[in-house]
Structure formats: C-alpha cells, structure tokens
Amino acid sequence: MSANDPLKDTELTFLLGMAFQLALAEFVRRLDAEGYDDLRPVHGLAFQAIGAGGITSTELATRLGVTKQAAGQIVTYLEGRGYVRRDEHAAGGRRRLVVLTDQGREHLAVAGRTLHALERRVGAELGEGGVDLLREQLAVLIRELSEGDPPPLRPTW
Amino acid sequence: MSANDPLKDTELTFLLGMAFQLALAEFVRRLDAEGYDDLRPVHGLAFQAIGAGGITSTELATRLGVTKQAAGQIVTYLEGRGYVRRDEHAAGGRRRLVVLTDQGREHLAVAGRTLHALERRVGAELGEGGVDLLREQLAVLIRELSEGDPPPLRPTW
DNA sequence: CGCACGAGTAAAGCACCTTTACTTTTGAGC
DNA sequence: GCTCAAAAGTAAAGGTGCTTTACTCGTGCG
C-alpha cells in the first residue's frame, strides 16, 4: 500500500509544496546556467509583476505579499543590476513607475521561454488532458481557497 | 483572453506556488484556531517526518532539506513545547531518537484530520477524477523533476 | 589503541524581511 | 488659499531563522 510509493501517503498540501519547489528549483537552475545567477526566485515574481507596463513599488509589495520597504529593496537591487529603471509616473505624486530596461525585458523573455520549456517537459509526462487539465485543477483550487482575487505569492512561508 | 482571468496567464510554476501557499495558510489558520498557534508550517513537516516511528535529527535535516543544526533547533523547540522527546537510539552511538509524545501524537492526529478536511473541500470543487487525479498528476510531475526519491520540502525558497 | 567517521552541539554570521518612524506630494473640504 | 488627511516612498534599526565554522562525543575498524 505505501512502502513502495511514499508519495501515496503524502498529504496533498505537501505534494503541492514539493511540486512547486522542484519546479522553482529547476527554473532557477536553468537561469543560473544562462548567466542569471544574480537573481533569486523572488526576482522572477517581481519581473512577472512588473511586466510590460511597469508598476509602482507599493503595488509590487501587494503582489508579492511583502511590505513596501521590502519591495523597495528588491527594486533597488534590480535597479543596481540594470534590470529595471525608476521612471516618472504619469499620475504624478510621489509615485515612481518601475519599468523594465532592455536588459530586464530580455531576462523576462528568457525566463518565459524557460518556464514554457519546463511546462512542456512536464506536460509530456502527464496523461490525457495534459498540462491544461492540471492548470485548470490548480485554478479551481486557488479560486476555492482564495475566494476571489489571485493571492500574493510570498517569498517565504 | 486574459483580462477576465489572470490565472490563465500565470505560469504553471507560480500556480503551483499559489496553490501550495493557500493550502498551507489555510492549514495553519485552522490549527491556530484549535490552539496550535505555537507551531509554524515547518513544524507540520517535522511532525510528518517524525511520524509514528521516530527519527534522528540528522535524518530529519535531510527530510527537511536544512542543516542538522537547523533540524536540531526545531527539535529543541518542539521538545520545549512538549511535542517530542529525545530517546535513546537502539543503534547506540551518539544517536538520539526523536519521538512524538502523547501530546505530539495528538497534534499529528488533529493535523491529519485538518489536512483531510481541506482535501475534501478542494475535492468537492474538482471535476471528474477529483482529488485523486490531481494527486496523481502532481506525483507524475514530482517524479519527473526529482528523478527518483521524494525531494525535501524546504522551509524557504 | 589510535583514529577516522558520523551524530550531535555551540556560537557567531548573515540574509531578508518587518517594525517604527519619518518626508514628500497631492487633493479634498472648509 | 489653507489645512490636513492620505498615500507613496525612504531610512534605519530589529528580529527570525537559517547557515557557517568549529568543536565534542561515542563507535568500530584496523
């Protein structure tokens, strides 16, 4: 019943954790190999959140589920590395719009390709429905537990 | 295509992360409500790893993917709280066998019930195949990315 | 009986986030 | 126009929890 497959006895919550950490570790490992060894996992989330349109530090903080000071530190780090820039914000005020530099956009593209390659690799092993079915199931779970808007993806437990 | 459902545009890796963190947060929230507010997520993993048979600190360290010092600190904390005990180890040496106390076993039982309730709640929302299909897909993903034995579930990214 | 090895412990270091406290800019109400 | 609350951002210290470095203890092998 169990001796031959420890995963059978592992709680769903922990299966999710293992799957996440393995996927993330593989993602970071590949990026390291591409020369992005100055970026931590949380930076990947930041890049996704900044995206094409830019974002304010405070909004980034919300998306990452951390304080705005922490978000500010992350932005400063990425700025120092040349991945992002603090521009004027159209809405004025004290606001600054954090946008990707060319280098940042390039990284985002590489990260996207890497994640998609990973997804394809996993999809090839999944049975019928493939990765789309898994995605849909995860979406159902997320909607059920978050009761509405997508939750922040915090860098620590 | 996307404006109405941000999850559609979210990378699989990050969906896994959100699902994991939501499930874990709900788990901890329920345990808090039951009076276990002295326990952090990593302790849940420790309880699972110690289980019925006990474990050594070093083995626990491996399972959690941390140093043995960190594992020792966790054990000391749980010991101080009355959840575990350091017994003699049958194999002798400097080894100590970390085992659950009655209080620890009770917590493990409560945690198990809580996780199963969570799993049922999610399962009710999932379509055909239900939670078993999701578990199997996650197992496939984990086996693919870990190439063999189940990976540690580290407390930080 | 000497010694390497593995378990465990101790203490300092450090990474990364939070807390507390402040400044700057805007806009709404009187 | 002036006041002031609200929100963005910044600064600096604090804290948690892990790692690093370095050690001790017990065993078994030669």
Short mmCIF file of C-alpha atoms (C1' of nucleotides) in Angstrom, two decimals:
data_model
loop_
_atom_site.label_atom_id
_atom_site.label_comp_id
_atom_site.label_asym_id
_atom_site.label_seq_id
_atom_site.Cartn_x
_atom_site.Cartn_y
_atom_site.Cartn_z
CA MET A 1 0.00 0.00 0.00
CA SER A 2 2.61 2.50 0.87
CA ALA A 3 6.12 1.16 1.25
CA ASN A 4 6.66 1.23 -2.48
CA ASP A 5 5.39 4.75 -3.09
CA PRO A 6 5.87 7.34 -0.39
CA LEU A 7 4.01 9.91 -2.47
CA LYS A 8 0.79 7.95 -1.98
CA ASP A 9 0.97 8.69 1.72
CA THR A 10 1.95 12.31 1.34
CA GLU A 11 -0.71 14.89 2.07
CA LEU A 12 -1.98 16.87 -0.90
CA THR A 13 -0.72 20.09 0.64
CA PHE A 14 2.79 18.72 0.79
CA LEU A 15 2.60 17.30 -2.72
CA LEU A 16 1.82 20.81 -3.87
CA GLY A 17 4.82 22.08 -1.94
CA MET A 18 7.17 19.53 -3.40
CA ALA A 19 5.93 20.15 -6.92
CA PHE A 20 6.34 23.88 -6.50
CA GLN A 21 9.81 23.70 -5.05
CA LEU A 22 11.02 21.26 -7.67
CA ALA A 23 9.66 23.40 -10.49
CA LEU A 24 11.12 26.54 -8.97
CA ALA A 25 14.48 24.94 -8.28
CA GLU A 26 14.68 23.70 -11.86
CA PHE A 27 13.71 27.14 -13.13
CA VAL A 28 16.39 28.88 -11.10
CA ARG A 29 18.96 26.24 -12.02
CA ARG A 30 18.39 26.82 -15.72
CA LEU A 31 18.55 30.57 -15.35
CA ASP A 32 21.77 30.27 -13.40
CA ALA A 33 23.16 28.28 -16.28
CA GLU A 34 22.22 31.11 -18.60
CA GLY A 35 24.20 33.58 -16.55
CA TYR A 36 21.41 34.90 -14.34
CA ASP A 37 22.96 33.71 -11.13
CA ASP A 38 22.43 37.11 -9.55
CA LEU A 39 18.68 36.58 -9.42
CA ARG A 40 16.74 34.83 -6.68
CA PRO A 41 13.30 33.22 -7.01
CA VAL A 42 11.54 36.29 -5.68
CA HIS A 43 13.04 38.30 -8.51
CA GLY A 44 11.28 36.09 -11.00
CA LEU A 45 7.98 37.04 -9.42
CA ALA A 46 8.96 40.67 -9.50
CA PHE A 47 9.73 40.50 -13.21
CA GLN A 48 6.36 38.91 -13.87
CA ALA A 49 4.63 41.58 -11.82
CA ILE A 50 6.44 44.49 -13.44
CA GLY A 51 5.79 43.06 -16.86
CA ALA A 52 5.42 45.21 -19.91
CA GLY A 53 3.51 48.04 -18.30
CA GLY A 54 5.52 48.81 -15.21
CA ILE A 55 4.34 49.01 -11.64
CA THR A 56 4.80 51.10 -8.52
CA SER A 57 6.75 49.81 -5.53
CA THR A 58 3.66 49.77 -3.39
CA GLU A 59 1.70 47.81 -5.95
CA LEU A 60 4.62 45.41 -6.24
CA ALA A 61 4.58 44.98 -2.47
CA THR A 62 0.93 43.96 -2.65
CA ARG A 63 1.57 41.50 -5.44
CA LEU A 64 4.44 39.90 -3.57
CA GLY A 65 2.69 39.99 -0.23
CA VAL A 66 5.53 41.84 1.49
CA THR A 67 5.93 45.32 2.98
CA LYS A 68 6.61 48.22 0.67
CA GLN A 69 10.04 48.58 2.22
CA ALA A 70 10.90 45.05 1.17
CA ALA A 71 9.55 45.72 -2.31
CA GLY A 72 11.61 48.89 -2.44
CA GLN A 73 14.74 46.95 -1.57
CA ILE A 74 14.03 44.45 -4.30
CA VAL A 75 13.57 47.24 -6.82
CA THR A 76 16.77 48.91 -5.69
CA TYR A 77 18.63 45.66 -6.13
CA LEU A 78 17.26 45.09 -9.62
CA GLU A 79 17.95 48.72 -10.48
CA GLY A 80 21.57 48.34 -9.39
CA ARG A 81 21.85 45.30 -11.61
CA GLY A 82 20.44 47.15 -14.57
CA TYR A 83 17.24 45.20 -14.92
CA VAL A 84 14.78 47.95 -14.04
CA ARG A 85 14.54 51.73 -14.01
CA ARG A 86 12.51 54.13 -11.89
CA ASP A 87 10.64 56.44 -14.21
CA GLU A 88 8.30 59.33 -13.63
CA HIS A 89 4.76 58.22 -13.04
CA ALA A 90 2.06 59.68 -15.25
CA ALA A 91 -0.25 60.02 -12.28
CA GLY A 92 2.24 62.26 -10.54
CA GLY A 93 2.57 62.50 -6.83
CA ARG A 94 5.46 60.80 -5.19
CA ARG A 95 4.84 57.86 -7.41
CA ARG A 96 7.62 56.31 -9.44
CA LEU A 97 6.89 53.81 -12.17
CA VAL A 98 9.23 50.86 -12.08
CA VAL A 99 9.80 49.63 -15.63
CA LEU A 100 12.00 47.01 -17.22
CA THR A 101 15.11 48.09 -19.08
CA ASP A 102 16.09 46.36 -22.30
CA GLN A 103 18.15 44.01 -20.20
CA GLY A 104 15.16 43.39 -17.97
CA ARG A 105 12.90 42.67 -20.91
CA GLU A 106 15.45 40.25 -22.26
CA HIS A 107 15.54 38.43 -18.97
CA LEU A 108 11.77 38.28 -18.85
CA ALA A 109 11.76 36.72 -22.30
CA VAL A 110 14.37 34.13 -21.35
CA ALA A 111 12.51 33.34 -18.14
CA GLY A 112 9.29 32.91 -20.09
CA ARG A 113 10.90 30.52 -22.53
CA THR A 114 12.43 28.58 -19.65
CA LEU A 115 9.12 28.26 -17.85
CA HIS A 116 7.37 27.15 -21.01
CA ALA A 117 10.03 24.55 -21.70
CA LEU A 118 9.58 23.26 -18.19
CA GLU A 119 5.84 23.17 -18.68
CA ARG A 120 6.23 21.21 -21.90
CA ARG A 121 8.56 18.72 -20.25
CA VAL A 122 6.03 18.10 -17.52
CA GLY A 123 3.15 18.06 -19.96
CA ALA A 124 4.75 15.27 -21.93
CA GLU A 125 4.59 13.02 -18.89
CA LEU A 126 1.04 13.87 -17.90
CA GLY A 127 -1.69 11.71 -19.35
CA GLU A 128 -4.79 12.83 -21.16
CA GLY A 129 -5.68 16.44 -20.61
CA GLY A 130 -2.01 17.12 -20.18
CA VAL A 131 -0.89 20.31 -18.64
CA ASP A 132 -4.10 22.17 -19.38
CA LEU A 133 -6.08 19.89 -17.13
CA LEU A 134 -3.54 20.32 -14.33
CA ARG A 135 -3.63 24.08 -14.75
CA GLU A 136 -7.42 24.08 -14.59
CA GLN A 137 -7.44 21.96 -11.46
CA LEU A 138 -4.96 24.23 -9.77
CA ALA A 139 -7.03 27.23 -10.79
CA VAL A 140 -10.10 25.63 -9.21
CA LEU A 141 -8.19 25.00 -6.02
CA ILE A 142 -6.83 28.54 -5.95
CA ARG A 143 -10.22 30.10 -6.55
CA GLU A 144 -11.77 27.93 -3.87
CA LEU A 145 -9.18 28.84 -1.25
CA SER A 146 -8.68 32.46 -2.15
CA GLU A 147 -12.32 33.34 -2.60
CA GLY A 148 -11.81 35.76 -5.41
CA ASP A 149 -8.72 37.57 -6.49
CA PRO A 150 -5.43 35.80 -7.04
CA PRO A 151 -3.35 35.72 -3.88
CA PRO A 152 0.14 37.08 -3.48
CA LEU A 153 2.96 34.60 -3.85
CA ARG A 154 5.05 35.32 -0.80
CA PRO A 155 8.79 34.68 -0.83
CA THR A 156 8.72 32.87 2.50
CA TRP A 157 6.31 30.61 4.31
CA MET B 1 -8.42 36.05 -23.43
CA SER B 2 -6.78 37.20 -20.26
CA ALA B 3 -8.24 40.28 -18.72
CA ASN B 4 -11.03 38.33 -17.13
CA ASP B 5 -8.91 35.56 -15.68
CA PRO B 6 -5.42 36.41 -14.53
CA LEU B 7 -4.79 32.76 -13.64
CA LYS B 8 -4.88 31.87 -17.33
CA ASP B 9 -1.77 33.95 -17.83
CA THR B 10 0.03 32.74 -14.76
CA GLU B 11 2.91 30.35 -15.29
CA LEU B 12 2.35 26.79 -14.10
CA THR B 13 5.20 27.11 -11.63
CA PHE B 14 3.53 30.06 -9.99
CA LEU B 15 0.13 28.38 -9.97
CA LEU B 16 1.75 25.59 -8.02
CA GLY B 17 3.20 28.14 -5.63
CA MET B 18 -0.10 29.89 -5.08
CA ALA B 19 -1.94 26.63 -4.55
CA PHE B 20 0.65 25.45 -2.08
CA GLN B 21 0.73 28.66 -0.11
CA LEU B 22 -3.04 28.93 0.05
CA ALA B 23 -3.39 25.35 1.22
CA LEU B 24 -0.64 25.80 3.78
CA ALA B 25 -2.04 29.09 5.01
CA GLU B 26 -5.47 27.56 5.45
CA PHE B 27 -3.94 24.60 7.26
CA VAL B 28 -2.04 26.79 9.68
CA ARG B 29 -5.05 29.04 10.17
CA ARG B 30 -7.21 26.12 11.22
CA LEU B 31 -4.59 24.76 13.55
CA ASP B 32 -4.20 28.19 15.12
CA ALA B 33 -7.91 28.16 15.74
CA GLU B 34 -7.52 24.83 17.51
CA GLY B 35 -4.95 26.29 19.86
CA TYR B 36 -1.81 25.30 17.99
CA ASP B 37 -0.67 28.83 17.43
CA ASP B 38 2.82 27.98 18.66
CA LEU B 39 3.52 25.92 15.56
CA ARG B 40 4.84 27.18 12.24
CA PRO B 41 4.45 25.47 8.86
CA VAL B 42 7.85 23.82 9.09
CA HIS B 43 6.73 22.10 12.27
CA GLY B 44 3.96 20.39 10.37
CA LEU B 45 6.56 18.88 8.09
CA ALA B 46 8.62 17.83 11.06
CA PHE B 47 5.64 16.06 12.62
CA GLN B 48 5.00 14.20 9.40
CA ALA B 49 8.65 13.18 9.17
CA ILE B 50 8.92 12.05 12.79
CA GLY B 51 5.70 10.13 12.43
CA ALA B 52 5.00 7.00 14.42
CA GLY B 53 8.47 5.54 14.32
CA GLY B 54 10.67 8.43 15.33
CA ILE B 55 13.68 9.82 13.53
CA THR B 56 17.15 11.16 14.23
CA SER B 57 17.95 14.85 13.95
CA THR B 58 20.28 14.24 11.07
CA GLU B 59 17.68 12.25 9.18
CA LEU B 60 15.16 14.99 9.88
CA ALA B 61 17.59 17.52 8.48
CA THR B 62 17.75 15.53 5.26
CA ARG B 63 13.99 15.29 5.00
CA LEU B 64 13.56 19.00 5.55
CA GLY B 65 16.46 19.95 3.33
CA VAL B 66 18.16 22.01 6.04
CA THR B 67 21.36 21.67 8.04
CA LYS B 68 21.39 19.38 11.02
CA GLN B 69 21.83 22.38 13.26
CA ALA B 70 18.59 23.84 11.99
CA ALA B 71 16.88 20.49 12.47
CA GLY B 72 18.29 20.33 15.99
CA GLN B 73 16.84 23.75 16.75
CA ILE B 74 13.45 22.67 15.52
CA VAL B 75 13.58 19.55 17.67
CA THR B 76 14.65 21.58 20.70
CA TYR B 77 11.74 23.92 20.15
CA LEU B 78 9.23 21.09 19.84
CA GLU B 79 10.78 19.41 22.86
CA GLY B 80 10.39 22.56 24.92
CA ARG B 81 6.77 22.69 23.90
CA GLY B 82 6.20 19.10 24.95
CA TYR B 83 5.51 17.71 21.48
CA VAL B 84 8.56 15.46 21.15
CA ARG B 85 11.10 13.67 23.31
CA ARG B 86 14.69 12.66 22.71
CA ASP B 87 15.00 8.98 23.50
CA GLU B 88 17.91 6.57 23.41
CA HIS B 89 18.52 5.16 20.00
CA ALA B 90 18.57 1.39 19.64
CA ALA B 91 21.53 1.63 17.31
CA GLY B 92 23.58 3.31 20.03
CA GLY B 93 26.30 5.78 19.36
CA ARG B 94 25.60 9.42 19.87
CA ARG B 95 22.31 8.92 18.18
CA ARG B 96 19.10 10.11 19.80
CA LEU B 97 15.74 9.02 18.52
CA VAL B 98 13.28 11.88 18.34
CA VAL B 99 9.80 10.54 19.06
CA LEU B 100 6.38 12.10 19.49
CA THR B 101 4.98 12.45 22.98
CA ASP B 102 1.29 11.81 23.60
CA GLN B 103 0.74 15.49 23.01
CA GLY B 104 2.70 15.25 19.78
CA ARG B 105 0.70 12.27 18.58
CA GLU B 106 -2.48 14.12 19.35
CA HIS B 107 -1.33 17.06 17.31
CA LEU B 108 -0.37 14.80 14.43
CA ALA B 109 -3.87 13.31 14.50
CA VAL B 110 -5.51 16.73 14.53
CA ALA B 111 -3.26 17.90 11.72
CA GLY B 112 -4.12 14.83 9.70
CA ARG B 113 -7.83 15.40 10.12
CA THR B 114 -7.40 19.04 9.18
CA LEU B 115 -5.48 18.21 6.04
CA HIS B 116 -8.02 15.62 5.02
CA ALA B 117 -10.87 18.04 5.55
CA LEU B 118 -9.04 20.53 3.37
CA GLU B 119 -8.52 17.87 0.74
CA ARG B 120 -12.21 17.00 0.77
CA ARG B 121 -13.19 20.64 0.43
CA VAL B 122 -10.97 21.01 -2.60
CA GLY B 123 -12.03 17.65 -3.98
CA ALA B 124 -15.66 18.71 -3.99
CA GLU B 125 -14.85 21.52 -6.40
CA LEU B 126 -12.70 19.49 -8.74
CA GLY B 127 -14.42 17.83 -11.64
CA GLU B 128 -14.18 14.24 -12.73
CA GLY B 129 -11.30 12.36 -11.25
CA GLY B 130 -11.48 14.65 -8.28
CA VAL B 131 -8.61 14.90 -5.93
CA ASP B 132 -7.14 11.54 -6.86
CA LEU B 133 -6.46 12.70 -10.38
CA LEU B 134 -4.81 15.87 -9.11
CA ARG B 135 -2.67 13.85 -6.70
CA GLU B 136 -1.59 11.53 -9.49
CA GLN B 137 -0.68 14.41 -11.76
CA LEU B 138 1.37 16.04 -9.05
CA ALA B 139 3.08 12.72 -8.39
CA VAL B 140 3.98 12.46 -12.07
CA LEU B 141 5.40 15.96 -12.03
CA ILE B 142 7.37 15.28 -8.86
CA ARG B 143 8.79 12.04 -10.17
CA GLU B 144 9.75 13.70 -13.44
CA LEU B 145 11.57 16.58 -11.78
CA SER B 146 13.11 14.70 -8.88
CA GLU B 147 14.27 11.70 -10.85
CA GLY B 148 13.72 9.22 -8.11
CA ASP B 149 13.28 9.69 -4.42
CA PRO B 150 10.93 12.25 -2.96
CA PRO B 151 12.60 15.61 -2.53
CA PRO B 152 12.93 17.54 0.70
CA LEU B 153 10.34 20.20 1.33
CA ARG B 154 12.46 23.16 2.36
CA PRO B 155 11.08 25.87 4.64
CA THR B 156 12.40 28.68 2.49
CA TRP B 157 12.85 29.27 -1.21
"C1'" DC C 1 44.93 1.67 20.99
"C1'" DG C 2 44.87 5.04 17.60
"C1'" DC C 3 41.91 7.21 14.52
"C1'" DA C 4 38.57 8.20 11.19
"C1'" DC C 5 33.69 8.77 10.86
"C1'" DG C 6 29.20 10.19 11.80
"C1'" DA C 7 25.82 12.23 15.25
"C1'" DG C 8 25.14 15.95 17.76
"C1'" DT C 9 26.04 20.71 19.85
"C1'" DA C 10 27.60 25.59 20.25
"C1'" DA C 11 28.15 30.15 18.81
"C1'" DA C 12 28.67 33.62 15.55
"C1'" DG C 13 27.26 35.26 10.98
"C1'" DC C 14 24.11 36.72 7.71
"C1'" DA C 15 20.22 37.21 4.54
"C1'" DC C 16 16.00 39.02 4.17
"C1'" DC C 17 12.02 40.65 5.85
"C1'" DT C 18 9.43 43.64 9.43
"C1'" DT C 19 8.76 47.44 12.59
"C1'" DT C 20 8.91 52.05 13.68
"C1'" DA C 21 9.31 56.50 12.22
"C1'" DC C 22 9.87 59.91 9.07
"C1'" DT C 23 9.45 63.02 4.46
"C1'" DT C 24 7.21 64.27 0.27
"C1'" DT C 25 3.31 65.17 -2.77
"C1'" DT C 26 -1.39 65.52 -3.75
"C1'" DG C 27 -6.27 66.63 -3.29
"C1'" DA C 28 -10.48 67.40 -0.82
"C1'" DG C 29 -13.06 70.17 2.42
"C1'" DC C 30 -13.82 74.44 4.63
"C1'" DG D 1 -5.86 79.86 -0.35
"C1'" DC D 2 -5.00 76.88 3.85
"C1'" DT D 3 -5.22 72.82 6.44
"C1'" DC D 4 -4.79 68.34 6.80
"C1'" DA D 5 -5.50 63.54 5.87
"C1'" DA D 6 -3.99 60.01 2.83
"C1'" DA D 7 -0.84 57.55 0.21
"C1'" DA D 8 4.00 56.82 -1.88
"C1'" DG D 9 8.30 56.38 -0.80
"C1'" DT D 10 12.62 56.24 2.21
"C1'" DA D 11 15.61 55.34 6.27
"C1'" DA D 12 17.38 52.77 9.95
"C1'" DA D 13 17.13 49.51 13.46
"C1'" DG D 14 15.30 45.00 14.84
"C1'" DG D 15 14.36 40.15 14.60
"C1'" DT D 16 13.71 35.49 12.99
"C1'" DG D 17 15.59 31.52 11.30
"C1'" DC D 18 18.76 29.51 8.67
"C1'" DT D 19 23.98 28.68 7.56
"C1'" DT D 20 28.89 28.60 8.54
"C1'" DT D 21 32.59 27.38 11.20
"C1'" DA D 22 34.28 24.80 14.72
"C1'" DC D 23 34.04 21.79 18.18
"C1'" DT D 24 32.85 17.31 21.29
"C1'" DC D 25 31.27 12.69 21.97
"C1'" DG D 26 30.68 7.73 21.04
"C1'" DT D 27 31.68 3.71 17.96
"C1'" DG D 28 34.05 0.47 15.25
"C1'" DC D 29 37.78 -0.77 12.40
"C1'" DG D 30 42.45 -1.77 11.68
#
